[in-house]
Coordinates of C-alpha atoms in Angstrom, one line a residue:
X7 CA 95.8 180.8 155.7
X8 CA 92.8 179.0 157.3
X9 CA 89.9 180.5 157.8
X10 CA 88.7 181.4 161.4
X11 CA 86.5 178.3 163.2
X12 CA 83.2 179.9 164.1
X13 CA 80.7 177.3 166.2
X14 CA 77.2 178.6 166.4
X15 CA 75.3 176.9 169.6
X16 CA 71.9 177.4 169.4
X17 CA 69.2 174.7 169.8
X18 CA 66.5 176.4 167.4
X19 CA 67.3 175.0 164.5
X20 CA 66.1 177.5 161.6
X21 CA 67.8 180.2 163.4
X22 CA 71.7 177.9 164.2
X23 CA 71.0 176.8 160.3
X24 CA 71.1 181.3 159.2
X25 CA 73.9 181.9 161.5
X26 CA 76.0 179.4 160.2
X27 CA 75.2 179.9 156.5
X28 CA 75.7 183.4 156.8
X29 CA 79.1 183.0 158.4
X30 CA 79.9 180.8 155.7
X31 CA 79.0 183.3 153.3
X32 CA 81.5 185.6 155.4
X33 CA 84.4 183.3 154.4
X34 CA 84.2 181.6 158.1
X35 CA 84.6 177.8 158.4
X36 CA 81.5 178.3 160.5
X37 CA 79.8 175.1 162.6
X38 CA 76.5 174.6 164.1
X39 CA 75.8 172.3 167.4
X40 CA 72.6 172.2 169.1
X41 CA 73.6 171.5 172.9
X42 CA 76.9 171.9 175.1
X43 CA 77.6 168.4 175.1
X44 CA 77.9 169.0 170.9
X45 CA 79.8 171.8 171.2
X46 CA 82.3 169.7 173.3
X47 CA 82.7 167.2 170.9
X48 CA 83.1 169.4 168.4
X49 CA 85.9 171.3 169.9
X50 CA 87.7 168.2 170.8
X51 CA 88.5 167.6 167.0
X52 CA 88.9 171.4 165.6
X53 CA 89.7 174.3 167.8
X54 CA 87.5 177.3 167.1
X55 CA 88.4 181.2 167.5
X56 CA 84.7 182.3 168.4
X57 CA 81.8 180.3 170.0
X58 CA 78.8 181.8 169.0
X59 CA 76.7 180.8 172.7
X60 CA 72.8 180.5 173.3
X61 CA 72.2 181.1 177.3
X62 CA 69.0 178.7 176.7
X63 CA 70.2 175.2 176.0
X64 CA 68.5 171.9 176.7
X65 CA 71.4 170.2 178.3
X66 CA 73.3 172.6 180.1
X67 CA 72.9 176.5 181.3
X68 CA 75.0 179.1 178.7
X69 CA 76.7 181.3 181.2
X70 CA 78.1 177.7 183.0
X71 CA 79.6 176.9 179.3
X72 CA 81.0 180.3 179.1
X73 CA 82.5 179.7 182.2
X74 CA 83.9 176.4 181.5
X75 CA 85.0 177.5 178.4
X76 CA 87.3 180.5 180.0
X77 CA 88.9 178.2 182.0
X78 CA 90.0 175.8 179.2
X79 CA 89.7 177.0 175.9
X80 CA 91.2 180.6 174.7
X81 CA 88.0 181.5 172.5
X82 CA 86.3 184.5 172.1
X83 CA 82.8 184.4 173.4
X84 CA 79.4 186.0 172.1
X85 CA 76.3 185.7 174.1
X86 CA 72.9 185.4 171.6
X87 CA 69.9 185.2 174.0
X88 CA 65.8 186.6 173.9
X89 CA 66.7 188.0 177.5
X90 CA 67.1 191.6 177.9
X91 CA 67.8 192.1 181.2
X92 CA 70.8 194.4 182.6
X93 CA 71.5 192.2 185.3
X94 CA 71.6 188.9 182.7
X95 CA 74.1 190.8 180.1
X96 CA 76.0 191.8 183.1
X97 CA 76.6 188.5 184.0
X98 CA 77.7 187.3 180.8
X99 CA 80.5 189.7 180.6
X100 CA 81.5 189.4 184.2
X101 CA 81.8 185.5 183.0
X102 CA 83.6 186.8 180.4
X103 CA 81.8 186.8 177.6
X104 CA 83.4 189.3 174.6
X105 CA 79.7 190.7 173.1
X106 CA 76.1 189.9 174.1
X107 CA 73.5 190.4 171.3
X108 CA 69.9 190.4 172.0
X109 CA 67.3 188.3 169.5
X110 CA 66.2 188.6 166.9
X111 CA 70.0 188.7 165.5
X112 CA 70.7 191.1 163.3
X113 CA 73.2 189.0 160.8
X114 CA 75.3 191.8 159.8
X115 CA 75.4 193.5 163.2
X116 CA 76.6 189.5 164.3
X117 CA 79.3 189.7 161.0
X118 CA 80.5 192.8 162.7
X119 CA 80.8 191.6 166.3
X120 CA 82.5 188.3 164.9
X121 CA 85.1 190.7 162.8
X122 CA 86.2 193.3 165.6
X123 CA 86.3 190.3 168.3
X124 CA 88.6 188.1 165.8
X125 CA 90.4 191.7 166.0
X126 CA 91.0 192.3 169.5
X127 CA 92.2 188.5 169.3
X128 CA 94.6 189.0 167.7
X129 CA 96.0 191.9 169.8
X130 CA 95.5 190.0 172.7
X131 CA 97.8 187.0 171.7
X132 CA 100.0 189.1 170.2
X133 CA 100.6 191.2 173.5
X134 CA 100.4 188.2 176.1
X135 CA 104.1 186.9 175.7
X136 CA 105.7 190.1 176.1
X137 CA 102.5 190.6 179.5
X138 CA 102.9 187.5 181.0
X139 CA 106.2 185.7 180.6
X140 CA 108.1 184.8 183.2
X141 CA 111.4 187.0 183.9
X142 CA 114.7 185.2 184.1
X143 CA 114.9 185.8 187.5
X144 CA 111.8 183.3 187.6
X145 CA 113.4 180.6 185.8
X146 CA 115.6 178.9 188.3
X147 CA 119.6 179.6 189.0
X148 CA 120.6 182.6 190.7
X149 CA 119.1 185.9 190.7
X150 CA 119.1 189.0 191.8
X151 CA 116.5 190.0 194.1
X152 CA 116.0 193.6 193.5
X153 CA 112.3 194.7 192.7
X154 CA 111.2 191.8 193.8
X155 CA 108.2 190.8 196.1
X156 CA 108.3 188.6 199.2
X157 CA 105.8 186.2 200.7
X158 CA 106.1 185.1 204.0
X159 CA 103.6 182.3 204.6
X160 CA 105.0 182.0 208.0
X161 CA 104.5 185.3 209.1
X162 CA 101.5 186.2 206.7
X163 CA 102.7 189.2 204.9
X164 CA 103.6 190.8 201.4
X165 CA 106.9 192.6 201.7
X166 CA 107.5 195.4 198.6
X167 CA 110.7 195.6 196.8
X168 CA 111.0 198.4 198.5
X169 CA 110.6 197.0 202.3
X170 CA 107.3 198.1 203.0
X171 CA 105.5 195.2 205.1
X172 CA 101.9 194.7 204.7
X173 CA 100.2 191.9 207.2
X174 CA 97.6 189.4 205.5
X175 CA 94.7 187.9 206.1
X176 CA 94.2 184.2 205.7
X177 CA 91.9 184.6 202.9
X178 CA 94.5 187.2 201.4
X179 CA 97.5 184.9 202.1
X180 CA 95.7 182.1 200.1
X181 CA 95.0 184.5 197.1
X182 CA 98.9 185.5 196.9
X183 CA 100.1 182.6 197.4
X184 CA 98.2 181.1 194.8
X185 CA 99.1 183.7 192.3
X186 CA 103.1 183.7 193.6
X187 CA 102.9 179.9 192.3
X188 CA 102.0 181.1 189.3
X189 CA 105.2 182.5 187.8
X190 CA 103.3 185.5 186.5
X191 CA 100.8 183.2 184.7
X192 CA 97.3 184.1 185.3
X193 CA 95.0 182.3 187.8
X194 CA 91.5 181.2 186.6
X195 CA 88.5 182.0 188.9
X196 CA 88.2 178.5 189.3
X197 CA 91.6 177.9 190.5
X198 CA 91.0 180.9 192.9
X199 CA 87.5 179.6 194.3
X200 CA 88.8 176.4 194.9
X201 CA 91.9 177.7 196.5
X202 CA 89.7 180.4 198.7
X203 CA 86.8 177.7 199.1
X204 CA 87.4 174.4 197.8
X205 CA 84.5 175.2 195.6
X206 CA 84.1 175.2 191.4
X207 CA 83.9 179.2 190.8
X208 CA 79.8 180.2 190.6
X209 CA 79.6 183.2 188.0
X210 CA 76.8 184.7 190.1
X211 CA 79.2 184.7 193.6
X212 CA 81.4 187.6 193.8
X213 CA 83.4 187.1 196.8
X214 CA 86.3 185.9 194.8
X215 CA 86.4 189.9 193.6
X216 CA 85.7 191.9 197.0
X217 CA 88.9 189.7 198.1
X218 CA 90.8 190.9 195.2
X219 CA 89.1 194.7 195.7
X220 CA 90.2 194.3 199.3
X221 CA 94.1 193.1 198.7
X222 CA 94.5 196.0 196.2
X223 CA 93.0 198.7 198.0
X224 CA 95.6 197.3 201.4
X225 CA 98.5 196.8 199.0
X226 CA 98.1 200.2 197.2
X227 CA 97.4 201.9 200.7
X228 CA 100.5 200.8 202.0
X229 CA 102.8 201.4 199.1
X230 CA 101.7 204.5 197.3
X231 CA 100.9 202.9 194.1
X232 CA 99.3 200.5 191.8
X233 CA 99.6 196.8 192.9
X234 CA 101.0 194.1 191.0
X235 CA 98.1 192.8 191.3
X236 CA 96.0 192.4 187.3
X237 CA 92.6 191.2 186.2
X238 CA 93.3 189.2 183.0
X239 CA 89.8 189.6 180.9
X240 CA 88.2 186.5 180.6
X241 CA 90.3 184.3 182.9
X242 CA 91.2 185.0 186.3
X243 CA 93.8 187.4 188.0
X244 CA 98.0 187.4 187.9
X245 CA 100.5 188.7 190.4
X246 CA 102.4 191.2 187.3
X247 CA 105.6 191.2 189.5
X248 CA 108.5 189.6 190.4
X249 CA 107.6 187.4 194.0
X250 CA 109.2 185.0 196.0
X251 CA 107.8 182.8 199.0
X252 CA 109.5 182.0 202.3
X253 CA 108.4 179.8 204.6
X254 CA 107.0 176.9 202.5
X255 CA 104.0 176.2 200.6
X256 CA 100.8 178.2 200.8
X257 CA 97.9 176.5 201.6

C-alpha cells in the first residue's frame, strides 16, 4: 500500500526542508513547494491526502488556497502560521481547514495532527456513500413519492412529505433550488455564493450562513423537527432528503 502524499507549503525554506524530512522519516511520501502556484503543479501530477498550508505566501493568500482547495480537491487541510489570533484560526476552520498549528512547529505535535487527520479521513470516505448517495427514487423511472420534499419554484415554497407548506424567500428559493439539483450531493460555498450572488465565495463574508441559519430555523419551525438541511465539513451544504421541483428550473 502507498504511502500517504503529504505536501508541505511553506516559503521559508529551512523550516519547508524539517517538515518534509521529518514526514519522510514518518514513512510519508512527503513534498515541499514554496508558493500556491507550486503546490498546483504539484497536485496536478500526484494527488495528496494532506496539504500541509502556510497562511503567508508570496504569491497568493493561504486561507484563498484553502478555499480553493475545498472546492476541488478532497484533502485534508492543516493551517501552519506565526499568527495567533482567535479571529485568524477561526477563519481557517470556518474555510475549512482540519488543524491550525501555531509556529514554531512542534514536529511531533505536526506527526500527530498529520496521523489523527489521515484517521478521520478515512472515516469520512468510508461513511460518505452510504451519507450522500442518491436514493433510487433519484435515479430516474418511476417512483414513489412518499417522504419526499416538493419545490415549487412557481409558487415559492418547500412542501414536507408530510404536507406542511412553508413560503420562501427569493434568497431561500435560490438556496433550495440549488441544493434540490443536487441529487443529495453537497453544494460548495462557491456554488452557493454564486448562485445567491453571482460572486466567487469570500471566506471572511458570512451571509451565505445567516441564509442557511435562517431556512433551518423557518423549516424546523414549521415542521417540528430537524431539516433536511446539512452542513458537509469542509465543502458546502446538502438537502439530506428526498425533493422534487415543480414549476421549472430555479434560478
Amino acid at each position: 500500500m502507498a504511502a500517504p502524499a503529504i505536501v508541505v507549503v511553506e516559503d521559508e525554506n529551512s523550516l519547508r526542508s524539517d517538515m518534509v524530512e521529518y514526514l519522510r522519516n514518518c514513512g510519508f511520501e512527503a513534498m515541499g513547494a514554496r508558493t500556491g502556484a507550486e503546490l498546483d503543479e504539484l497536485l496536478t501530477n500526484r494527488p495528496a491526502s494532506v496539504i500541509i498550508l502556510d497562511v503567508n505566501l508570496p504569491d497568493e493568500d493561504g486561507f484563498k488556497i484553502a478555499a480553493r482547495l475545498r472546492d476541488t480537491h478532497g484533502v485534508g487541510i492543516i493551517m501552519v502560521t506565526a499568527r495567533s489570533s482567535s479571529v485568524d484560526r477561526i477563519v481557517g476552520l470556518e474555510i475549512g481547514a482540519d488543524a491550525y498549528l501555531i509556529k514554531p512547529v512542534e514536529l511531533r505535535e505536526l506527526e500527530a495532527q498529520v496521523k489523527s487527520l489521515l484517521r478521520r479521513l478515512s472515516e469520512r470516505a468510508a461513511e460518505a456513500p452510504s451519507a450522500l448517495a442518491p436514493s433510487s427514487e433519484l435515479s430516474g423511472g418511476e417512483s414513489n413519492d412518499e417522504g419526499r420534499w416538493t419545490l415549487d419554484s412557481t409558487e415559492w415554497a418547500l412542501t414536507s412529505p408530510t404536507g406542511v407548506r412553508i413560503g420562501l424567500t427569493s434568497m431561500e428559493m435560490k438556496l433550495t433550488g440549488l441544493l434540490a439539483g443536487q441529487a443529495r450531493k453537497p453544494a460548495t460555498r462557491d456554488q452557493i455564493s454564486q448562485a445567491l450572488y453571482s460572486r466567487r465565495w469570500n471566506p471572511e463574508d458570512r451571509s451565505i450562513d445567516t441564509v442557511v441559519g435562517r431556512l433551518r430555523h423557518k423549516v424546523e419551525a414549521s415542521i417540528g423537527a430537524a431539516a433536511p438541511l446539512k452542513s458537509v465539513h469542509g465543502v458546502g451544504y446538502v438537502f439530506s432528503a428526498p425533493i422534487r421541483v415543480l414549476g421549472g428550473q430555479v434560478g
